[in-house]
mmCIF file of C-alpha atoms in Angstrom:
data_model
loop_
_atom_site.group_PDB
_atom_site.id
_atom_site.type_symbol
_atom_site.label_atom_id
_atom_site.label_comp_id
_atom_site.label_asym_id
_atom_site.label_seq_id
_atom_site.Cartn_x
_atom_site.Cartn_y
_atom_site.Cartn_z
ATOM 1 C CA UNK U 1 18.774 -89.574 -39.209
ATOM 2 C CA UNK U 2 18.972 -87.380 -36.281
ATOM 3 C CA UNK U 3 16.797 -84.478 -37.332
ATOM 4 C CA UNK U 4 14.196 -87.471 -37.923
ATOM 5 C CA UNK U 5 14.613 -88.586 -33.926
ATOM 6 C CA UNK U 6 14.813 -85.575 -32.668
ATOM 7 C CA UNK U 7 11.425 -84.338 -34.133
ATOM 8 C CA UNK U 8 10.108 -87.609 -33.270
ATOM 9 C CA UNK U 9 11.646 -87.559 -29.712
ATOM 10 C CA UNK U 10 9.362 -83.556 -29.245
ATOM 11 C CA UNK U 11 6.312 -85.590 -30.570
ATOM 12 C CA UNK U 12 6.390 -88.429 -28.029
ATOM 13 C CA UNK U 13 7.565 -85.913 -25.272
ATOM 14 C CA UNK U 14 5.001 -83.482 -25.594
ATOM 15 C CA UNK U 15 1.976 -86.506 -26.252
ATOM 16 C CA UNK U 16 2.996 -89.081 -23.197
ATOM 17 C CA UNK U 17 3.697 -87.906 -19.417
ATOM 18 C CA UNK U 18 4.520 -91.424 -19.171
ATOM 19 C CA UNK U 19 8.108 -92.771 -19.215
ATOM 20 C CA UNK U 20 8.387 -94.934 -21.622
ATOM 21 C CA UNK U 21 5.426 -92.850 -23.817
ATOM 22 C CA UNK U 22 2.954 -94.130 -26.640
ATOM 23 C CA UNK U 23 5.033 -97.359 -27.888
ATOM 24 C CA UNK U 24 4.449 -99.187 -24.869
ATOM 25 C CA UNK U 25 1.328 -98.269 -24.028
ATOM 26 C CA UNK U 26 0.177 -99.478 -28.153
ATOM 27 C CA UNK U 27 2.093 -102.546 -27.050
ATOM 28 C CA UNK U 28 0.236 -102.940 -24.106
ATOM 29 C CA UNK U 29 -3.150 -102.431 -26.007
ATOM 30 C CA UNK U 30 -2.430 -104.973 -28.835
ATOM 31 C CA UNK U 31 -1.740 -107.231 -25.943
ATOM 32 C CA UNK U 32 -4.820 -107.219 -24.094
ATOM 33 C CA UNK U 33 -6.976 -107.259 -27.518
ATOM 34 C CA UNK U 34 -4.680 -109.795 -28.675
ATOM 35 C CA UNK U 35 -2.948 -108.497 -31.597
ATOM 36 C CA UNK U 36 0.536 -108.793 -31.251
ATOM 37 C CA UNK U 37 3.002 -106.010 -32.538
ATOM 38 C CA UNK U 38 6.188 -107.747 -31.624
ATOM 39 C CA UNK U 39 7.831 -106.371 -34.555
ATOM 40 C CA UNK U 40 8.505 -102.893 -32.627
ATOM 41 C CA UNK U 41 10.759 -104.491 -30.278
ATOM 42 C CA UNK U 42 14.159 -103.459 -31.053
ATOM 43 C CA UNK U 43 13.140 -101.178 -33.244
ATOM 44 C CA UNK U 44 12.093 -98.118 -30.537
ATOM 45 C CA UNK U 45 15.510 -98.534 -29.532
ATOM 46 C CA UNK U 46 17.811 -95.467 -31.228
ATOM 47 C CA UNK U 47 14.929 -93.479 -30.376
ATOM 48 C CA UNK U 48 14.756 -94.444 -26.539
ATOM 49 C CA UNK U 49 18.482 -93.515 -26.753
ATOM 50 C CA UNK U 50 17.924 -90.017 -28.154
ATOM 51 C CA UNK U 51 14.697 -89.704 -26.177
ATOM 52 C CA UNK U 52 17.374 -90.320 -23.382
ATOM 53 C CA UNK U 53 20.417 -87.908 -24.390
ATOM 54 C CA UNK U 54 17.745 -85.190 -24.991
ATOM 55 C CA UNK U 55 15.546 -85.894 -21.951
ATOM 56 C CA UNK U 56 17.036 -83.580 -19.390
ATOM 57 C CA UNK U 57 17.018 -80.606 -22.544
ATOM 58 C CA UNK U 58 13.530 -81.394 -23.446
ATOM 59 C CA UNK U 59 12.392 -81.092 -19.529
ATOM 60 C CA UNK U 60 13.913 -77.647 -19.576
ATOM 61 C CA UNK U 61 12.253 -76.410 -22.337
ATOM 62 C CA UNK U 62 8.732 -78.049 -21.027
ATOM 63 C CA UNK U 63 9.446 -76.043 -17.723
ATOM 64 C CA UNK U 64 10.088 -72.982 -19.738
ATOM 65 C CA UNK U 65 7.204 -72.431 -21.217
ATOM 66 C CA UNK U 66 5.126 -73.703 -18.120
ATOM 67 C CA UNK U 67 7.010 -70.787 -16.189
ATOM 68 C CA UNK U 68 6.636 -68.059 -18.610
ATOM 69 C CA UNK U 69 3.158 -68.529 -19.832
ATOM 70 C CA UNK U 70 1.488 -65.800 -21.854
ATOM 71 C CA UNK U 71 -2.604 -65.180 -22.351
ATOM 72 C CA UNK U 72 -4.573 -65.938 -25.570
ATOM 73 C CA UNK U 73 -3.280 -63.033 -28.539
ATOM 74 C CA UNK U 74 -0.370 -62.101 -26.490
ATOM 75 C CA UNK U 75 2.110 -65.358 -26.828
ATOM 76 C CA UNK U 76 4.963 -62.982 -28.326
ATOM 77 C CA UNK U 77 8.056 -64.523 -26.718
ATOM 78 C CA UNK U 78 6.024 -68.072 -26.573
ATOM 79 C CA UNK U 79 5.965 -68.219 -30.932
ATOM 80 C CA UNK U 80 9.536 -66.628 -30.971
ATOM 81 C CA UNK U 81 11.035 -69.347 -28.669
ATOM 82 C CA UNK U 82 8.740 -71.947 -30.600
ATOM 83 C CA UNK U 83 9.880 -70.745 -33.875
ATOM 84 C CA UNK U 84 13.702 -71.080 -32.519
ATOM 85 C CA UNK U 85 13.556 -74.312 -30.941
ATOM 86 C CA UNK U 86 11.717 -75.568 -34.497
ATOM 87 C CA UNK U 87 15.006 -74.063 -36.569
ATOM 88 C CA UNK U 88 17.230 -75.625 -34.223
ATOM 89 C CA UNK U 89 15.962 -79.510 -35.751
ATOM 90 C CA UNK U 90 15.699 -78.287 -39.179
ATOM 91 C CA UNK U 91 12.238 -76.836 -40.074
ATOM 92 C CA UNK U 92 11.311 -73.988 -42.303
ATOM 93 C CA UNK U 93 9.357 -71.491 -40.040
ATOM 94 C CA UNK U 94 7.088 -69.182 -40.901
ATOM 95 C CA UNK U 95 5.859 -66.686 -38.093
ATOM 96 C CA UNK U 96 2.848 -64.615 -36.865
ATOM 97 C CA UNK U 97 0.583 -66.606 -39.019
ATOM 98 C CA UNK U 98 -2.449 -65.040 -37.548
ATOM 99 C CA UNK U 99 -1.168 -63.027 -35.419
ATOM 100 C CA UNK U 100 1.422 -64.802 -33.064
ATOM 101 C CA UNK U 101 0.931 -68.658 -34.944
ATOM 102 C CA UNK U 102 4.202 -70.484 -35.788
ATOM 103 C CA UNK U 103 4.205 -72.906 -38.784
ATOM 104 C CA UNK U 104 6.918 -75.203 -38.881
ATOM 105 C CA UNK U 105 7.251 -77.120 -41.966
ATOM 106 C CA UNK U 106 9.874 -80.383 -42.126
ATOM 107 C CA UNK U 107 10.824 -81.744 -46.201
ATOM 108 C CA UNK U 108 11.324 -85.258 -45.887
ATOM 109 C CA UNK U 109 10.738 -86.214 -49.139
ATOM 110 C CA UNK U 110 8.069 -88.002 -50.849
ATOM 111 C CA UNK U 111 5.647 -89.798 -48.892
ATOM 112 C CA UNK U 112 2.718 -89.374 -46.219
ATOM 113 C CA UNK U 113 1.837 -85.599 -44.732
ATOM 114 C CA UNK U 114 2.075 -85.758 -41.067
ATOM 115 C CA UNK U 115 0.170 -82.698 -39.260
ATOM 116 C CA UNK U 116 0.878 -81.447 -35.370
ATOM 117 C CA UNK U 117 -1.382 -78.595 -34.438
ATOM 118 C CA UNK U 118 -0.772 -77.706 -30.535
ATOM 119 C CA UNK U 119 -2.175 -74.478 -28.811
ATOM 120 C CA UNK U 120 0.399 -72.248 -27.044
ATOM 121 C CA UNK U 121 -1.876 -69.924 -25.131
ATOM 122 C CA UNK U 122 -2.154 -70.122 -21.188
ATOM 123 C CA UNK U 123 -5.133 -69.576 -18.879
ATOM 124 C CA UNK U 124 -5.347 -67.279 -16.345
ATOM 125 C CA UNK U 125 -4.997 -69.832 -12.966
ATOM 126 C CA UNK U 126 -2.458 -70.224 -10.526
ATOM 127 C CA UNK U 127 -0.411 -73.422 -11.104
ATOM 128 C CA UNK U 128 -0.522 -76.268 -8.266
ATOM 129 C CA UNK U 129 1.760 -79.043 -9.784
ATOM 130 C CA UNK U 130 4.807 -77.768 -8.741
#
């Protein structure tokens, strides 16, 4: 299901900086402790394919909000763009919860309750990552 890979695809982008994210480096882990998880090979792959056809979309947005960031209480355009990008892939979005909070809210049926909670605010310093 692509809403289900795309939502998965923002999770893994905006938890790993590394390429090939959180599956590998579990992988890795069980490895060295000696569990094996061999079972996620060829699994990971529809979403490495997504994770691919979005990648250069997903970068954009990252940069986006890295060069537009707004201070604690005052993330207006941050929550509307948020609130967008979540209604894009499917969610029901309720907005300035609190203020300027954005709560997105995916029905995927019965089953286990997943919860993301990610801050949106910036800090006052001058960025030196390029």
């Amino acid at each position: 299901m692509k809403l289900t890979n795309t939502f998965c695809i923002l999770l893994l982008f905006f938890s790993a900086a590394a390429q090939d994210g959180p599956v590998r480096q579990l992988k890795e882990q069980a490895r060295e402790s000696g569990r094996f998880i061999d079972e996620l090979d060829g699994k990971t792959d529809g979403l490495r394919r997504q994770a691919d056809a979005d990648y250069a979309y997903l970068e954009n947005l990252y940069i986006h909000y890295h060069t537009h960031p707004e201070l604690s209480f005052y993330e207006k355009e941050t929550s509307k763009r948020m609130a967008e990008e979540l209604r894009k892939i499917g969610f029901d979005v309720t907005e300035k919860v609190g203020g300027n909070g954005v709560v997105g809210v995916l029905k995927n049926g019965e089953g286990p309750t997943i919860l993301v909670r990610a801050d949106m605010d910036a800090l006052p310093i001058v960025e030196e990552t390029g």
